[in-house]
Coordinates of C-alpha atoms in Angstrom, one line a residue:
M1 CA -12.2 24.3 -22.4
I2 CA -9.7 21.9 -20.8
Y3 CA -9.0 22.1 -17.1
T4 CA -6.2 20.3 -15.2
L5 CA -6.0 19.8 -11.5
T6 CA -2.7 19.2 -9.7
V7 CA -3.5 18.7 -6.0
N8 CA 0.2 18.5 -5.1
P9 CA 2.4 20.6 -7.5
S10 CA 6.1 20.8 -7.0
L11 CA 9.3 22.5 -7.8
D12 CA 11.4 19.7 -9.3
Y13 CA 15.2 20.1 -8.9
M14 CA 16.6 17.9 -11.6
I15 CA 20.2 16.8 -11.1
K16 CA 22.5 14.8 -13.5
L17 CA 25.4 13.0 -11.9
E18 CA 28.1 10.7 -13.3
S19 CA 27.2 8.3 -10.5
L20 CA 25.4 8.5 -7.2
T21 CA 27.5 7.6 -4.1
L22 CA 25.8 7.8 -0.8
G23 CA 27.7 9.6 2.0
A24 CA 30.0 11.4 -0.5
M25 CA 30.1 15.1 -1.6
Q26 CA 29.4 15.2 -5.3
R27 CA 29.0 17.9 -8.0
T28 CA 26.3 17.9 -10.6
K29 CA 27.1 17.6 -14.4
D30 CA 23.8 19.4 -15.1
E31 CA 20.9 20.8 -13.1
K32 CA 17.5 22.3 -13.9
L33 CA 14.6 23.7 -11.9
I34 CA 11.3 22.6 -13.4
Y35 CA 7.8 23.6 -12.3
G36 CA 6.3 20.2 -12.0
G37 CA 3.2 18.3 -11.1
K38 CA 1.2 15.9 -13.2
G39 CA -1.6 18.2 -14.2
I40 CA 0.9 21.0 -15.0
N41 CA 2.8 18.5 -17.2
V42 CA -0.5 17.8 -19.0
S43 CA -1.2 21.5 -19.5
L44 CA 2.3 22.1 -20.8
M45 CA 2.1 19.3 -23.4
L46 CA -1.4 20.6 -24.4
K47 CA 0.1 24.0 -24.9
E48 CA 2.9 22.6 -27.0
L49 CA 0.3 20.9 -29.2
G50 CA -1.7 24.1 -29.6
L51 CA -4.5 23.5 -27.1
D52 CA -5.4 26.0 -24.3
S53 CA -6.1 24.9 -20.8
I54 CA -6.5 26.3 -17.3
A55 CA -4.3 24.8 -14.6
Y56 CA -5.8 24.5 -11.1
G57 CA -4.0 23.4 -8.0
F58 CA -3.2 23.9 -4.3
I59 CA -0.1 26.0 -3.5
G60 CA 1.2 27.3 -0.2
G61 CA 4.1 28.6 1.9
E62 CA 7.3 30.4 0.9
T63 CA 7.5 28.6 -2.4
A64 CA 4.0 29.4 -3.6
Q65 CA 4.7 32.7 -5.2
M66 CA 7.8 31.4 -7.0
Y67 CA 5.9 28.4 -8.3
E68 CA 2.9 30.4 -9.6
A69 CA 5.2 33.0 -11.3
G70 CA 7.2 30.2 -12.9
V71 CA 4.2 28.4 -14.3
Q72 CA 2.7 31.6 -15.7
A73 CA 6.1 32.5 -17.2
M74 CA 5.8 29.2 -19.3
G75 CA 2.6 30.6 -20.8
L76 CA 0.0 28.7 -18.8
R77 CA -3.2 30.1 -17.4
T78 CA -3.5 29.3 -13.7
A79 CA -6.2 29.3 -11.0
F80 CA -4.3 28.2 -8.0
L81 CA -5.8 28.1 -4.5
P82 CA -3.5 29.1 -1.7
V83 CA -3.8 27.0 1.4
K84 CA -2.8 27.6 5.1
N85 CA -0.9 24.4 5.9
G86 CA 2.3 23.1 4.3
F87 CA 4.2 24.6 1.3
T88 CA 4.5 23.9 -2.4
R89 CA 7.0 21.0 -2.2
I90 CA 10.5 20.7 -3.6
N91 CA 11.2 17.3 -5.2
I92 CA 14.7 16.1 -6.1
K93 CA 15.1 14.1 -9.2
I94 CA 18.6 12.5 -9.6
N95 CA 19.7 11.0 -13.0
A96 CA 22.7 8.8 -12.6
E97 CA 23.1 5.1 -13.2
E98 CA 19.4 4.9 -12.4
E99 CA 16.7 7.5 -11.8
T100 CA 16.2 8.4 -8.2
E101 CA 13.4 10.6 -6.9
I102 CA 13.0 12.2 -3.4
N103 CA 9.5 13.8 -3.2
G104 CA 8.4 16.3 -0.5
Q105 CA 5.1 16.2 1.3
G106 CA 3.6 19.4 -0.1
T107 CA 0.6 21.4 0.9
Q108 CA -2.1 20.0 3.2
P109 CA -5.5 21.4 2.3
D110 CA -8.2 21.3 4.9
Q111 CA -11.8 20.5 4.4
E112 CA -12.8 24.1 3.8
E113 CA -10.1 24.5 1.1
L114 CA -11.2 21.2 -0.5
T115 CA -14.8 22.5 -0.6
K116 CA -13.6 25.7 -2.1
M117 CA -11.8 23.9 -4.9
I118 CA -14.9 21.9 -5.7
E119 CA -16.9 25.1 -5.8
S120 CA -14.4 26.7 -8.1
L121 CA -14.8 23.9 -10.7
S122 CA -18.5 23.4 -10.3
S123 CA -19.3 25.6 -13.3
L124 CA -17.7 23.1 -15.7
G125 CA -20.3 21.6 -18.1
Q126 CA -21.0 20.4 -21.6
G127 CA -17.9 20.6 -23.8
D128 CA -15.4 20.9 -20.9
I129 CA -12.8 18.3 -20.0
L130 CA -11.4 18.0 -16.5
I131 CA -8.1 16.1 -16.0
L132 CA -7.4 14.9 -12.5
S133 CA -3.7 13.9 -12.1
G134 CA -1.5 12.6 -9.4
S135 CA -1.9 10.9 -6.0
V136 CA -3.4 12.9 -3.2
Q137 CA -1.5 14.0 -0.1
K138 CA -2.4 12.8 3.4
S139 CA -4.8 15.6 4.3
I140 CA -7.0 14.8 1.3
P141 CA -9.5 12.0 1.5
A142 CA -9.3 9.2 -1.2
T143 CA -12.8 10.2 -2.2
F144 CA -11.9 13.7 -3.2
Y145 CA -11.5 13.1 -7.0
A146 CA -14.8 11.1 -7.0
Q147 CA -16.6 13.9 -5.2
L148 CA -15.4 16.5 -7.7
M149 CA -16.3 14.2 -10.6
Q150 CA -19.8 13.8 -9.3
V151 CA -20.3 17.6 -9.5
V152 CA -18.8 18.2 -13.0
S153 CA -20.1 15.0 -14.6
A154 CA -23.6 15.9 -13.6
N155 CA -23.2 19.1 -15.7
G156 CA -22.0 17.2 -18.7
A157 CA -18.2 17.7 -18.4
L158 CA -15.9 14.8 -19.3
C159 CA -13.4 13.5 -16.7
V160 CA -9.9 12.0 -17.3
V161 CA -8.2 10.4 -14.3
D162 CA -4.6 9.5 -13.8
T163 CA -4.1 8.5 -10.2
N164 CA -3.6 5.3 -8.2
G165 CA -4.7 3.3 -5.2
E166 CA -8.0 4.1 -3.4
S167 CA -8.4 7.4 -5.3
L168 CA -8.5 5.5 -8.5
L169 CA -10.9 2.9 -7.2
H170 CA -13.3 5.6 -6.0
A171 CA -12.9 7.6 -9.3
I172 CA -13.8 4.5 -11.4
K173 CA -17.3 4.5 -9.8
E174 CA -18.0 7.9 -11.4
K175 CA -17.6 6.5 -14.9
P176 CA -14.8 8.7 -16.3
F177 CA -14.2 9.2 -20.0
L178 CA -10.6 8.0 -19.7
I179 CA -8.3 6.5 -17.1
K180 CA -4.6 6.1 -17.7
P181 CA -3.0 3.8 -15.1
N182 CA 0.5 2.5 -15.8
I183 CA 1.0 -1.3 -15.7
H184 CA 2.2 -1.3 -12.1
E185 CA -0.8 0.7 -10.9
L186 CA -3.1 -1.8 -12.6
E187 CA -1.3 -4.6 -10.9
E188 CA -1.9 -2.8 -7.6
V189 CA -5.7 -2.6 -8.4
F190 CA -6.1 -6.2 -9.3
Q191 CA -3.3 -7.6 -7.1
C192 CA -1.8 -9.8 -9.7
P193 CA 0.9 -9.6 -12.5
M194 CA -0.5 -8.2 -15.7
K195 CA 0.3 -10.8 -18.3
E196 CA -1.3 -10.0 -21.7
G197 CA -4.5 -12.1 -21.2
I198 CA -5.0 -10.9 -17.7
L199 CA -4.3 -7.4 -18.8
F200 CA -7.1 -7.5 -21.4
S201 CA -9.6 -9.0 -19.0
S202 CA -8.7 -6.4 -16.4
M203 CA -9.2 -3.5 -18.8
Q204 CA -12.5 -5.0 -19.8
A205 CA -13.5 -5.4 -16.1
L206 CA -12.8 -1.6 -15.6
Q207 CA -14.9 -0.8 -18.7
Q208 CA -17.8 -2.9 -17.3
K209 CA -17.7 -0.6 -14.2
G210 CA -18.4 2.3 -16.5
V211 CA -15.0 3.6 -17.6
K212 CA -15.3 4.5 -21.3
N213 CA -11.7 4.3 -22.3
V214 CA -8.8 2.5 -20.6
L215 CA -5.2 3.5 -21.6
V216 CA -2.4 1.5 -19.9
S217 CA 1.1 2.7 -20.3
C218 CA 3.9 0.1 -20.0
G219 CA 7.1 2.3 -20.2
G220 CA 9.5 1.2 -22.8
D221 CA 7.2 -1.6 -23.8
G222 CA 4.6 0.7 -25.2
A223 CA 0.9 0.9 -24.2
Y224 CA -2.5 -0.7 -24.7
L225 CA -5.8 1.0 -25.3
L226 CA -9.4 -0.4 -24.8
D227 CA -11.7 2.1 -26.4
E228 CA -15.4 2.7 -25.7
Q229 CA -16.4 0.7 -28.8
G230 CA -14.6 -2.4 -27.4
A231 CA -11.5 -2.3 -29.7
I232 CA -8.1 -3.1 -28.2
Y233 CA -4.9 -1.6 -29.6
Y234 CA -1.3 -2.1 -28.9
G235 CA 1.4 0.5 -29.7
K236 CA 5.1 0.5 -29.4
S237 CA 7.0 3.5 -28.1
A238 CA 9.2 5.3 -30.6
H239 CA 12.9 4.5 -30.9
G240 CA 15.3 6.9 -29.3
I241 CA 17.6 7.6 -26.4
V242 CA 15.7 7.8 -23.1
V243 CA 16.9 10.9 -21.1
S244 CA 14.2 11.0 -18.4
T245 CA 10.9 9.2 -17.9
I246 CA 9.5 12.0 -15.7
G247 CA 6.3 13.5 -17.3
C248 CA 6.0 10.8 -20.0
G249 CA 2.7 9.5 -18.7
D250 CA 1.3 13.0 -18.4
S251 CA 2.5 13.7 -22.0
M252 CA 0.7 10.6 -23.1
T253 CA -2.5 11.8 -21.6
A254 CA -2.2 15.2 -23.2
G255 CA -1.3 13.7 -26.6
F256 CA -4.2 11.3 -26.5
L257 CA -6.7 14.1 -25.8
Y258 CA -5.1 16.2 -28.6
G259 CA -5.5 13.3 -31.1
W260 CA -9.1 12.6 -30.0
L261 CA -10.1 16.3 -30.2
Q262 CA -8.4 16.7 -33.6
H263 CA -9.5 13.5 -35.3
G264 CA -12.4 12.1 -33.3
D265 CA -10.7 8.7 -33.7
Y266 CA -9.3 6.6 -30.9
K267 CA -6.6 5.0 -33.0
E268 CA -5.2 8.4 -33.9
A269 CA -5.6 9.6 -30.4
F270 CA -3.6 6.5 -29.2
R271 CA -0.9 7.3 -31.8
M272 CA -0.5 10.9 -30.6
G273 CA -0.5 9.7 -27.0
L274 CA 2.4 7.4 -27.7
A275 CA 4.3 10.0 -29.7
A276 CA 3.9 12.6 -26.9
G277 CA 5.1 10.1 -24.3
S278 CA 8.0 9.0 -26.3
A279 CA 9.1 12.6 -27.2
S280 CA 9.1 13.6 -23.5
A281 CA 11.2 10.5 -22.7
F282 CA 13.9 11.8 -25.1
T283 CA 14.3 15.2 -23.4
Y284 CA 14.4 16.7 -19.9
G285 CA 10.9 18.0 -19.0
I286 CA 8.1 18.2 -21.5
A287 CA 8.9 17.8 -25.2
K288 CA 8.2 20.4 -27.9
G289 CA 5.1 20.0 -30.0
E290 CA 7.1 19.7 -33.2
A291 CA 9.1 16.8 -31.8
V292 CA 5.8 15.0 -31.0
K293 CA 4.4 15.5 -34.4
Q294 CA 7.6 14.2 -36.1
L295 CA 7.5 11.1 -34.0
A296 CA 3.9 10.4 -34.7
D297 CA 4.8 9.0 -38.1
Q298 CA 7.0 6.4 -36.5
I299 CA 4.4 5.0 -34.2
E300 CA 2.9 1.7 -35.3
I301 CA -0.5 0.7 -34.0
E302 CA -1.6 -2.9 -34.0
I303 CA -5.3 -3.7 -33.7
L304 CA -5.6 -6.7 -31.3
R305 CA -9.4 -6.8 -31.3
E306 CA -11.8 -5.0 -33.6
S307 CA -14.7 -3.0 -32.3
D308 CA -17.7 -5.0 -31.2
K309 CA -20.0 -2.2 -32.3
N310 CA -19.3 -2.3 -36.1

């Protein structure tokens, strides 16, 4: 079974404007309310591709019931943990000349609630996959993901990590199956610009620390993959009109897992990841599974280095 954890889910109020003018009253051209959060996005894309998952997360306050009902109405199985402090946040996403995001603070789980979440996931074992997505809010220690990974990895579950900063650095020590930083997050880790040669050596340095697969998304410039056999791939994003980049990285994570579980092949996993990320860029929210599969044929994968284990 696949499990996703969203520590700070959100109600995303998505607004489309002709232009954004500060200090002026404006009316929207279009607006949508999306039940968001990185792990939720992953679960939604997995569902579109025909894979079941259970979505975990912290919810709270007046918006908790609305959020849980909305996520379940989309057909996802949930195991949310209500917390005492804070409320499920409302984020504002403005699409005008540029994309602008205003994100709320969200719930603030205390130590007892963090322990309860770890206990809830402690039964994961062989054959299970846990996807940890998103940055952690201020009440959660940067070691939380790593603590959770220690528990489930000891039982044989695979861990996928998509976070940044200190949380990512701690998680790397627990030897995850896959990490999916974007290029800017990787620059933050290594504190230098990621030109191609430096990018490859940085990915290899992460693998030497025990990470099996390193998938780096580069927005419209495509993505790179270093797989656990040492092969390096580059893939371009599909051609199309970008509507919104929100959820693209999460879609890529889900598409990669789908491709790997279906084919047992990292090149095909990478292709499906790129197709899923591109498809979601061409729509508001998470793309339909059929759109992903149609785009997969357009994705070209270049092998930059062959496996060193052939």
